[in-house]
CSV table of C-alpha atoms and ligand atoms in Angstrom, one decimal:
chain,number,residue,atom,x,y,z
A,1,UNK,CA,-68.5,19.3,29.3
A,2,UNK,CA,-69.6,18.8,25.7
A,3,UNK,CA,-73.2,18.1,24.9
A,4,UNK,CA,-72.3,14.6,23.8
A,5,UNK,CA,-70.6,13.8,27.1
A,6,UNK,CA,-73.6,15.2,29.0
A,7,UNK,CA,-75.8,12.8,27.1
A,8,UNK,CA,-73.4,10.0,27.5
A,9,UNK,CA,-73.6,10.5,31.2
A,10,UNK,CA,-77.4,10.7,31.1
A,11,UNK,CA,-78.0,7.7,28.9
A,12,UNK,CA,-75.1,5.3,28.7
A,13,UNK,CA,-73.8,2.6,31.1
A,14,UNK,CA,-70.2,1.6,30.1
A,15,UNK,CA,-68.6,-1.8,30.4
A,16,UNK,CA,-66.1,-2.6,33.2
A,17,UNK,CA,-66.6,0.9,34.5
A,18,UNK,CA,-67.4,2.3,37.9
A,19,UNK,CA,-69.8,5.0,36.6
A,20,UNK,CA,-69.6,7.0,39.9
A,21,UNK,CA,-65.9,7.7,39.8
A,22,UNK,CA,-64.8,7.2,36.2
A,23,UNK,CA,-63.3,10.0,34.2
A,24,UNK,CA,-65.4,11.3,31.3
A,25,UNK,CA,-64.8,8.9,28.4
A,26,UNK,CA,-62.7,9.9,25.4
A,27,UNK,CA,-64.9,10.9,22.5
A,28,UNK,CA,-63.6,9.3,19.3
A,29,UNK,CA,-65.3,10.4,16.1
A,30,UNK,CA,-63.2,8.7,13.4
A,31,UNK,CA,-60.4,6.2,12.9
A,32,UNK,CA,-57.9,5.3,10.1
A,33,UNK,CA,-55.2,2.6,10.3
A,34,UNK,CA,-53.8,2.5,13.8
A,35,UNK,CA,-55.0,6.0,14.6
A,36,UNK,CA,-58.1,7.2,16.5
A,37,UNK,CA,-59.3,10.8,16.1
A,38,UNK,CA,-60.9,12.5,19.0
A,39,UNK,CA,-63.6,15.2,19.0
A,40,UNK,CA,-61.2,17.8,20.4
A,41,UNK,CA,-58.9,17.5,17.4
A,42,UNK,CA,-56.3,15.2,19.1
A,43,UNK,CA,-55.4,11.8,17.7
A,44,UNK,CA,-54.3,8.7,19.5
A,45,UNK,CA,-52.4,5.6,18.5
A,46,UNK,CA,-54.6,2.5,19.1
A,47,UNK,CA,-52.0,0.5,21.0
A,48,UNK,CA,-54.4,-2.3,22.1
A,49,UNK,CA,-56.3,-2.6,18.8
A,50,UNK,CA,-59.6,-1.4,20.2
A,51,UNK,CA,-59.9,-4.1,22.9
A,52,UNK,CA,-57.6,-6.6,21.1
A,53,UNK,CA,-59.8,-7.0,18.0
A,54,UNK,CA,-58.5,-4.8,15.2
A,55,UNK,CA,-55.8,-6.6,13.3
A,56,UNK,CA,-55.6,-4.8,9.9
A,57,UNK,CA,-56.2,-1.2,11.1
A,58,UNK,CA,-59.3,0.9,11.0
A,59,UNK,CA,-61.2,1.7,7.8
A,60,UNK,CA,-59.5,-1.0,5.8
A,61,UNK,CA,-60.9,-0.6,2.2
A,62,UNK,CA,-60.9,-4.4,1.5
A,63,UNK,CA,-63.1,-5.1,4.5
A,64,UNK,CA,-65.3,-2.0,3.9
A,65,UNK,CA,-66.0,-2.9,0.3
A,66,UNK,CA,-66.7,-6.5,1.2
A,67,UNK,CA,-69.3,-5.4,3.8
A,68,UNK,CA,-70.9,-2.9,1.4
A,69,UNK,CA,-71.1,-5.5,-1.4
A,70,UNK,CA,-72.5,-8.1,1.0
A,71,UNK,CA,-75.2,-5.6,2.1
A,72,UNK,CA,-76.3,-5.0,-1.5
A,73,UNK,CA,-76.6,-8.8,-1.9
A,74,UNK,CA,-77.9,-10.1,1.5
A,75,UNK,CA,-77.7,-8.5,4.9
A,76,UNK,CA,-79.0,-11.1,7.3
A,77,UNK,CA,-81.1,-14.2,7.2
A,78,UNK,CA,-82.2,-16.9,9.6
A,79,UNK,CA,-79.5,-19.6,9.8
A,80,UNK,CA,-81.6,-22.6,10.8
A,81,UNK,CA,-83.1,-24.3,7.7
A,82,UNK,CA,-81.3,-21.6,5.6
A,83,UNK,CA,-77.7,-21.1,4.5
A,84,UNK,CA,-75.9,-18.5,2.3
A,85,UNK,CA,-72.7,-18.4,0.3
A,86,UNK,CA,-70.6,-16.2,2.6
A,87,UNK,CA,-71.2,-18.4,5.6
A,88,UNK,CA,-70.3,-21.6,3.6
A,89,UNK,CA,-67.2,-20.0,2.1
A,90,UNK,CA,-66.1,-18.8,5.5
A,91,UNK,CA,-66.6,-22.2,7.1
A,92,UNK,CA,-64.6,-23.9,4.3
A,93,UNK,CA,-61.7,-21.4,4.5
A,94,UNK,CA,-61.5,-21.5,8.3
A,95,UNK,CA,-61.5,-25.3,8.3
A,96,UNK,CA,-58.6,-25.3,5.7
A,97,UNK,CA,-56.7,-22.6,7.6
A,98,UNK,CA,-57.0,-24.6,10.9
A,99,UNK,CA,-56.0,-27.8,9.2
A,100,UNK,CA,-56.3,-31.3,10.6
A,101,UNK,CA,-58.4,-32.4,12.5
A,102,UNK,CA,-60.9,-29.6,12.3
A,103,UNK,CA,-64.1,-30.3,10.3
A,104,UNK,CA,-67.2,-28.4,11.4
A,105,UNK,CA,-67.9,-24.8,12.1
A,106,UNK,CA,-70.6,-23.5,14.4
A,107,UNK,CA,-71.4,-19.8,14.3
A,108,UNK,CA,-72.2,-17.5,17.1
A,109,UNK,CA,-71.8,-13.8,18.0
A,110,UNK,CA,-68.6,-13.1,20.1
A,111,UNK,CA,-65.9,-14.7,22.2
A,112,UNK,CA,-68.1,-15.5,25.1
A,113,UNK,CA,-70.7,-17.3,23.1
A,114,UNK,CA,-68.0,-19.2,21.1
A,115,UNK,CA,-66.9,-20.5,24.5
A,116,UNK,CA,-70.4,-21.3,25.7
A,117,UNK,CA,-71.0,-23.3,22.6
A,118,UNK,CA,-67.7,-25.2,23.1
A,119,UNK,CA,-68.8,-26.0,26.7
A,120,UNK,CA,-72.2,-27.2,25.5
A,121,UNK,CA,-70.6,-29.3,22.8
A,122,UNK,CA,-68.3,-30.9,25.3
A,123,UNK,CA,-70.9,-31.7,27.9
A,124,UNK,CA,-73.4,-32.9,25.3
A,125,UNK,CA,-70.8,-35.0,23.6
A,126,UNK,CA,-70.6,-37.1,26.7
A,127,UNK,CA,-74.3,-37.0,27.4
A,128,UNK,CA,-75.1,-38.2,23.9
A,129,UNK,CA,-72.5,-40.9,24.2
A,130,UNK,CA,-74.2,-42.2,27.3
A,131,UNK,CA,-71.3,-41.4,29.6
A,132,UNK,CA,-72.2,-38.1,31.2
A,133,UNK,CA,-69.2,-36.3,32.6
A,134,UNK,CA,-69.5,-33.0,34.6
A,135,UNK,CA,-66.1,-31.8,35.5
A,136,UNK,CA,-63.9,-29.2,33.7
A,137,UNK,CA,-60.3,-28.5,34.2
A,138,UNK,CA,-59.2,-24.9,33.6
A,139,UNK,CA,-56.3,-22.7,34.5
A,140,UNK,CA,-56.0,-20.2,37.3
A,141,UNK,CA,-56.1,-16.7,35.9
A,142,UNK,CA,-58.2,-17.8,32.9
A,143,UNK,CA,-60.6,-15.4,31.1
A,144,UNK,CA,-63.1,-17.0,28.8
A,145,UNK,CA,-65.8,-14.3,28.7
A,146,UNK,CA,-68.6,-12.8,30.8
A,147,UNK,CA,-71.5,-15.1,30.2
A,148,UNK,CA,-72.3,-17.6,33.0
A,149,UNK,CA,-70.5,-20.7,31.6
A,150,UNK,CA,-67.5,-18.6,30.6
A,151,UNK,CA,-67.4,-17.0,34.0
A,152,UNK,CA,-67.6,-20.3,35.7
A,153,UNK,CA,-64.4,-21.6,34.0
A,154,UNK,CA,-62.5,-18.3,34.5
A,155,UNK,CA,-60.6,-16.9,37.4
A,156,UNK,CA,-62.7,-16.6,40.5
A,157,UNK,CA,-62.4,-13.4,42.5
A,158,UNK,CA,-63.6,-9.8,42.7
A,159,UNK,CA,-64.8,-9.7,39.1
A,160,UNK,CA,-67.4,-12.5,39.5
A,161,UNK,CA,-68.0,-12.6,43.2
A,162,UNK,CA,-71.7,-11.7,43.1
A,163,UNK,CA,-72.3,-14.7,40.8
A,164,UNK,CA,-69.9,-17.3,42.1
A,165,UNK,CA,-72.5,-19.4,44.0
A,166,UNK,CA,-74.3,-20.0,40.7
A,167,UNK,CA,-71.3,-21.5,39.0
A,168,UNK,CA,-70.8,-25.2,38.3
A,169,UNK,CA,-67.7,-26.8,39.9
A,170,UNK,CA,-64.4,-26.4,38.1
A,171,UNK,CA,-61.0,-27.5,39.0
A,172,UNK,CA,-58.1,-25.2,38.3
A,173,UNK,CA,-54.4,-25.8,37.6
A,174,UNK,CA,-52.0,-23.2,38.9
A,175,UNK,CA,-50.4,-21.1,36.2
A,176,UNK,CA,-47.4,-23.0,35.1
A,177,UNK,CA,-43.8,-21.8,35.7
A,178,UNK,CA,-40.4,-23.4,36.0
A,179,UNK,CA,-40.9,-24.5,39.6
A,180,UNK,CA,-44.5,-25.9,39.5
A,181,UNK,CA,-44.9,-27.4,36.0
A,182,UNK,CA,-44.3,-31.0,37.0
A,183,UNK,CA,-46.6,-30.8,40.0
A,184,UNK,CA,-49.4,-29.3,38.0
A,185,UNK,CA,-49.0,-32.0,35.3
A,186,UNK,CA,-49.1,-34.6,38.1
A,187,UNK,CA,-52.2,-33.0,39.5
A,188,UNK,CA,-53.9,-33.0,36.1
A,189,UNK,CA,-53.0,-36.7,35.7
A,190,UNK,CA,-54.6,-37.6,39.0
A,191,UNK,CA,-57.8,-35.6,38.3
A,192,UNK,CA,-58.2,-37.0,34.8
A,193,UNK,CA,-57.7,-40.5,36.1
A,194,UNK,CA,-61.1,-40.1,37.9
A,195,UNK,CA,-62.8,-40.5,34.5
A,196,UNK,CA,-65.1,-37.6,35.5
A,197,UNK,CA,-63.7,-34.9,33.3
A,198,UNK,CA,-65.6,-33.7,30.3
A,199,UNK,CA,-63.0,-31.3,29.1
A,200,UNK,CA,-59.8,-29.3,29.6
A,201,UNK,CA,-60.0,-25.7,28.5
A,202,UNK,CA,-57.0,-23.4,28.0
A,203,UNK,CA,-56.0,-20.1,26.5
A,204,UNK,CA,-53.0,-21.6,24.6
A,205,UNK,CA,-49.6,-20.0,25.4
A,206,UNK,CA,-50.9,-16.6,26.5
A,207,UNK,CA,-53.4,-15.8,29.1
A,208,UNK,CA,-54.8,-12.5,28.0
A,209,UNK,CA,-56.8,-10.8,30.8
A,210,UNK,CA,-54.8,-12.1,33.7
A,211,UNK,CA,-52.0,-9.9,32.4
A,212,UNK,CA,-50.6,-11.3,29.1
A,213,UNK,CA,-49.0,-14.2,31.0
A,214,UNK,CA,-47.1,-16.5,28.8
A,215,UNK,CA,-46.2,-20.2,29.3
A,216,UNK,CA,-44.2,-22.7,27.4
A,217,UNK,CA,-45.2,-24.8,24.3
A,218,UNK,CA,-43.7,-27.7,26.2
A,219,UNK,CA,-46.2,-27.4,29.1
A,220,UNK,CA,-49.1,-27.0,26.7
A,221,UNK,CA,-48.1,-30.1,24.7
A,222,UNK,CA,-47.6,-32.3,27.8
A,223,UNK,CA,-50.9,-31.2,29.3
A,224,UNK,CA,-52.9,-31.7,26.1
A,225,UNK,CA,-51.2,-35.1,25.5
A,226,UNK,CA,-52.2,-36.1,29.0
A,227,UNK,CA,-55.8,-35.1,28.5
A,228,UNK,CA,-55.9,-37.1,25.3
A,229,UNK,CA,-54.4,-40.2,27.0
A,230,UNK,CA,-57.3,-40.0,29.5
A,231,UNK,CA,-59.9,-39.4,26.8
A,232,UNK,CA,-60.7,-35.8,28.1
A,233,UNK,CA,-61.8,-33.4,25.4
A,234,UNK,CA,-59.5,-30.4,24.8
A,235,UNK,CA,-60.8,-26.9,24.1
A,236,UNK,CA,-58.5,-24.1,23.0
A,237,UNK,CA,-59.9,-20.6,23.6
A,238,UNK,CA,-58.0,-18.8,20.8
A,239,UNK,CA,-60.4,-15.8,20.9
A,240,UNK,CA,-57.4,-13.5,21.8
A,241,UNK,CA,-54.4,-15.5,20.5
A,242,UNK,CA,-55.6,-16.3,16.9
A,243,UNK,CA,-55.2,-14.3,13.7
A,244,UNK,CA,-51.5,-13.6,13.9
A,245,UNK,CA,-51.4,-12.1,17.4
A,246,UNK,CA,-48.7,-14.5,18.7
A,247,UNK,CA,-46.7,-14.4,15.4
A,248,UNK,CA,-48.4,-17.6,14.0
A,249,UNK,CA,-51.9,-17.5,12.4
A,250,UNK,CA,-53.1,-19.5,15.5
A,251,UNK,CA,-51.2,-19.9,18.7
A,252,UNK,CA,-51.6,-23.7,18.4
A,253,UNK,CA,-49.3,-23.5,15.3
A,254,UNK,CA,-46.4,-22.9,17.7
A,255,UNK,CA,-46.6,-26.6,18.7
A,256,UNK,CA,-47.9,-29.8,17.3
A,257,UNK,CA,-50.8,-30.7,19.6
A,258,UNK,CA,-54.4,-29.9,18.5
A,259,UNK,CA,-57.5,-29.5,20.6
A,260,UNK,CA,-60.9,-31.1,19.8
A,261,UNK,CA,-62.6,-27.8,19.8
A,262,UNK,CA,-61.3,-24.3,19.1
A,263,UNK,CA,-63.0,-20.9,19.8
A,264,UNK,CA,-62.4,-17.9,17.5
A,265,UNK,CA,-63.6,-14.3,17.6
A,266,UNK,CA,-62.0,-10.9,18.2
A,267,UNK,CA,-59.7,-10.5,15.1
A,268,UNK,CA,-61.8,-12.9,13.0
A,269,UNK,CA,-63.7,-10.1,11.1
A,270,UNK,CA,-60.6,-7.9,11.2
A,271,UNK,CA,-62.2,-6.6,14.4
A,272,UNK,CA,-64.9,-4.6,12.7
A,273,UNK,CA,-68.0,-6.7,13.3
A,274,UNK,CA,-69.0,-9.2,16.0
A,275,UNK,CA,-68.7,-12.9,15.1
A,276,UNK,CA,-67.8,-16.0,17.0
A,277,UNK,CA,-66.9,-19.5,15.7
A,278,UNK,CA,-66.6,-22.8,17.5
A,279,UNK,CA,-64.8,-25.3,15.3
A,280,UNK,CA,-64.9,-29.0,16.1
A,281,UNK,CA,-63.7,-32.3,14.8
A,282,UNK,CA,-65.9,-34.9,13.2
A,283,UNK,CA,-65.4,-37.0,16.4
A,284,UNK,CA,-67.5,-34.4,18.3
A,285,UNK,CA,-69.9,-33.7,15.5
A,286,UNK,CA,-70.7,-37.3,14.9
A,287,UNK,CA,-71.9,-37.7,18.5
A,288,UNK,CA,-74.7,-35.3,17.7
A,289,UNK,CA,-76.0,-37.3,14.7
A,290,UNK,CA,-79.0,-39.5,15.7
A,291,UNK,CA,-82.6,-40.1,14.9
A,292,UNK,CA,-83.7,-38.3,18.0
A,293,UNK,CA,-83.9,-34.5,17.6
A,294,UNK,CA,-82.9,-34.0,21.2
A,295,UNK,CA,-79.4,-35.2,20.4
A,296,UNK,CA,-78.9,-32.2,18.2
A,297,UNK,CA,-77.0,-29.1,19.4
A,298,UNK,CA,-80.1,-27.1,20.3
A,299,UNK,CA,-78.3,-23.7,20.4
A,300,UNK,CA,-78.4,-20.6,18.3
A,301,UNK,CA,-78.6,-16.8,18.3
A,302,UNK,CA,-80.7,-14.4,16.3
A,303,UNK,CA,-77.6,-13.2,14.4
A,304,UNK,CA,-76.0,-16.7,14.0
A,305,UNK,CA,-74.2,-16.7,10.6
A,306,UNK,CA,-74.7,-13.0,10.0
A,307,UNK,CA,-73.8,-12.4,6.4
A,308,UNK,CA,-72.1,-9.0,6.9
A,309,UNK,CA,-69.9,-10.4,9.6
A,310,UNK,CA,-69.1,-13.4,7.4
A,311,UNK,CA,-68.2,-11.1,4.5
A,312,UNK,CA,-65.9,-9.1,6.8
A,313,UNK,CA,-64.2,-12.3,8.0
A,314,UNK,CA,-63.6,-13.4,4.4
A,315,UNK,CA,-62.0,-10.1,3.6
A,316,UNK,CA,-59.9,-10.3,6.7
A,317,UNK,CA,-58.7,-13.8,5.7
A,318,UNK,CA,-57.9,-12.4,2.2
A,319,UNK,CA,-55.7,-9.7,3.9
A,320,UNK,CA,-53.9,-12.5,5.9
A,321,UNK,CA,-52.9,-14.1,2.6
A,322,UNK,CA,-51.0,-10.9,1.5
A,323,UNK,CA,-47.3,-10.9,2.2
A,324,UNK,CA,-47.6,-7.4,3.6
A,325,UNK,CA,-49.6,-8.6,6.6
A,326,UNK,CA,-47.1,-11.3,7.3
A,327,UNK,CA,-44.2,-8.8,6.9
A,328,UNK,CA,-45.9,-6.4,9.3
A,329,UNK,CA,-46.4,-9.1,12.0
A,330,UNK,CA,-42.7,-10.0,11.7
A,331,UNK,CA,-41.7,-6.3,11.8
A,332,UNK,CA,-43.7,-5.7,15.0
A,333,UNK,CA,-42.3,-9.0,16.6
A,334,UNK,CA,-38.7,-8.0,15.8
A,335,UNK,CA,-39.2,-4.5,17.1
A,336,UNK,CA,-40.7,-5.8,20.4
A,337,UNK,CA,-37.6,-8.0,20.9
A,338,UNK,CA,-35.2,-5.0,20.4
A,339,UNK,CA,-37.3,-3.0,22.9
A,340,UNK,CA,-37.0,-5.9,25.4
A,341,UNK,CA,-33.2,-6.1,25.0
A,342,UNK,CA,-33.0,-2.4,25.6
A,343,UNK,CA,-35.1,-2.3,28.7
A,344,UNK,CA,-35.0,-5.7,30.4
A,345,UNK,CA,-32.6,-4.8,33.1
A,346,UNK,CA,-34.4,-1.7,34.3
A,347,UNK,CA,-34.9,-1.7,38.0
A,348,UNK,CA,-38.6,-0.9,38.0
A,349,UNK,CA,-39.4,-3.9,35.8
A,350,UNK,CA,-40.6,-7.1,37.4
A,351,UNK,CA,-41.0,-8.9,34.1
A,352,UNK,CA,-40.9,-8.0,30.4
A,353,UNK,CA,-41.8,-10.4,27.7
A,354,UNK,CA,-43.2,-10.7,24.1
A,355,UNK,CA,-44.8,-13.3,21.9
A,356,UNK,CA,-45.5,-12.2,18.3
A,357,UNK,CA,-47.1,-8.8,18.3
A,358,UNK,CA,-47.9,-8.8,22.1
A,359,UNK,CA,-45.4,-7.0,24.3
A,360,UNK,CA,-46.0,-6.9,28.1
A,361,UNK,CA,-44.2,-5.3,31.0
A,362,UNK,CA,-45.1,-5.9,34.6
A,363,UNK,CA,-43.9,-3.1,36.8
A,364,UNK,CA,-42.8,-3.7,40.4
A,365,UNK,CA,-45.5,-2.6,42.9
A,366,UNK,CA,-45.5,-1.8,46.6
A,367,UNK,CA,-49.3,-2.1,47.0
A,368,UNK,CA,-51.2,-5.2,45.9
A,369,UNK,CA,-50.5,-6.0,42.3
A,370,UNK,CA,-53.3,-7.0,40.0
A,371,UNK,CA,-56.1,-5.4,38.1
A,372,UNK,CA,-56.9,-2.6,40.5
A,373,UNK,CA,-53.3,-1.5,41.0
A,374,UNK,CA,-53.0,2.3,41.0
A,375,UNK,CA,-50.2,2.1,38.4
A,376,UNK,CA,-53.0,1.2,35.9
A,377,UNK,CA,-54.6,4.7,36.2
A,378,UNK,CA,-51.3,6.5,36.2
A,379,UNK,CA,-50.0,4.7,33.1
A,380,UNK,CA,-53.3,5.1,31.3
A,381,UNK,CA,-53.3,8.9,31.8
A,382,UNK,CA,-49.6,9.2,31.0
A,383,UNK,CA,-50.0,7.3,27.7
A,384,UNK,CA,-53.0,9.4,26.8
A,385,UNK,CA,-51.0,12.5,27.4
A,386,UNK,CA,-48.5,11.1,24.9
A,387,UNK,CA,-51.1,10.5,22.3
A,388,UNK,CA,-51.5,6.8,22.9
A,389,UNK,CA,-54.6,4.8,23.9
A,390,UNK,CA,-53.3,1.9,26.0
A,391,UNK,CA,-55.4,0.2,28.6
A,392,UNK,CA,-53.2,-1.7,31.1
A,393,UNK,CA,-54.2,-4.7,33.1
A,394,UNK,CA,-53.3,-3.6,36.6
A,395,UNK,CA,-49.5,-3.3,36.8
A,396,UNK,CA,-49.1,-5.0,33.5
A,397,UNK,CA,-48.6,-2.5,30.7
A,398,UNK,CA,-49.0,-4.1,27.3
A,399,UNK,CA,-49.4,-3.4,23.6
A,400,UNK,CA,-50.9,-5.4,20.9
A,401,UNK,CA,-51.4,-3.0,18.0
A,402,UNK,CA,-53.0,-3.3,14.6
A,403,UNK,CA,-50.5,-4.9,12.2
A,404,UNK,CA,-50.6,-1.9,9.9
A,405,UNK,CA,-49.1,0.3,12.6
A,406,UNK,CA,-46.4,2.5,11.1
A,407,UNK,CA,-42.9,2.0,12.5
A,408,UNK,CA,-42.8,5.6,13.6
A,409,UNK,CA,-46.0,5.1,15.6
A,410,UNK,CA,-44.6,1.9,17.2
A,411,UNK,CA,-41.4,3.8,18.2
A,412,UNK,CA,-43.6,6.5,19.6
A,413,UNK,CA,-45.3,3.9,21.9
A,414,UNK,CA,-41.9,2.5,23.0
A,415,UNK,CA,-40.6,5.9,23.8
A,416,UNK,CA,-43.6,6.8,25.9
A,417,UNK,CA,-43.5,3.4,27.6
A,418,UNK,CA,-39.8,3.8,28.4
A,419,UNK,CA,-40.4,7.3,29.8
A,420,UNK,CA,-43.1,6.0,32.1
A,421,UNK,CA,-41.0,3.0,33.2
A,422,UNK,CA,-37.9,5.1,33.9
A,423,UNK,CA,-39.7,7.7,36.0
A,424,UNK,CA,-41.6,5.0,37.9
A,425,UNK,CA,-40.3,4.8,41.4
A,426,UNK,CA,-39.1,1.3,42.4
B,1,PLP,C1,-62.1,-11.4,25.0
B,1,PLP,C2,-62.0,-12.9,25.3
B,1,PLP,C3,-63.2,-13.7,25.4
B,1,PLP,C4,-64.5,-13.1,25.4
B,1,PLP,O1,-64.8,-12.5,24.1
B,1,PLP,P1,-66.0,-11.4,24.0
B,1,PLP,O2,-66.1,-11.2,22.5
B,1,PLP,O3,-65.5,-10.2,24.8
B,1,PLP,O4,-67.2,-12.0,24.6
B,1,PLP,C5,-63.0,-15.0,25.6
B,1,PLP,N1,-61.8,-15.6,25.7
B,1,PLP,C6,-60.7,-14.9,25.6
B,1,PLP,C7,-59.3,-15.6,25.7
B,1,PLP,C8,-60.7,-13.5,25.4
B,1,PLP,O5,-59.6,-12.8,25.3
């Protein structure tokens, strides 16, 4: 074992990891584009964009130079009572990219905090309006982050079991499919009619952590329209789906309905620095305007509005304005579709689907499916042996690569996936 790994074992506690039984981690010492370089001289294709965040590839010079320039100018400053050019410019650009009806940008640190802020905005909106409402409607299988509010509105089960009794009550709709959609809409209608619901929160079109599960624009639109009819606030958690991931800049752009609040993070800075944004309409914002200071949104973080993160996000947005980025997203989406046509009838596949740059394959399983399925470990090791870093969600093998991935690298991932699928016993 290398000295570094010995020290890692001695000093480091890794996320989502059973430290007793986990294999030694991969030591990555550098990265460029869609490739990660390991200490032992091997290289790996970053098939999941470094936990779904890296959209333009590693070491992008436009982002690197923007951060360096920002550092020379201003690294970080308190964001209450103070503002700075990069934060203001980012807020302006994000509001314009999102379009109507988004007006006001609140800064935080990551996806979980962007969701916490959205929840606090929603609850306090009703509180400030003198009609307190306490209930939230979410979707089974949802993942909104690992802080307490975000856990409360996410899928209950083995991940959060030690904490469940601390959570506030949340109602869940079943994940929609062709059979149950009408029933679930009916259920939402009945719940909303109680007048007790502060908000509906959704990952629009694709549920990430539950296994890249996809549902229709039609269901999304009907549910959101129903919430609006009942005066329930709508929150879209686009932490994973934004920034081109689903083929549109934001997943909501696939349809015409818009939420009252949208959460952004992950690809926002090109995936190189942490930053979360919670963007709201003036309807929400105006409910916090009052002579009483207690009606303000009394929330913030030490690094709120961090200038380096803002500069990285501005550079990332600049890259999204380039035709090359758009062309890459289209190339990946088209390639995914061809891979699907080739493989869809294979007998070991339970489901194969894609939206934009996300491709997901559920393999048939004999044991219990889900996150702890043994296929996960087998697939992870096999892909590593093929020079690909891909972290499955249980029996769901999926890729969501940086958009700059070369076609040859993409083909290499398909080939390895196909090999694994074909040799997988039904
Ligand atoms: C990753 C994720 C989060 C949490 O973001 P973090 O930056 O990990 O806190 C929230 N919502 C969705 C949909 C996500 O995919």
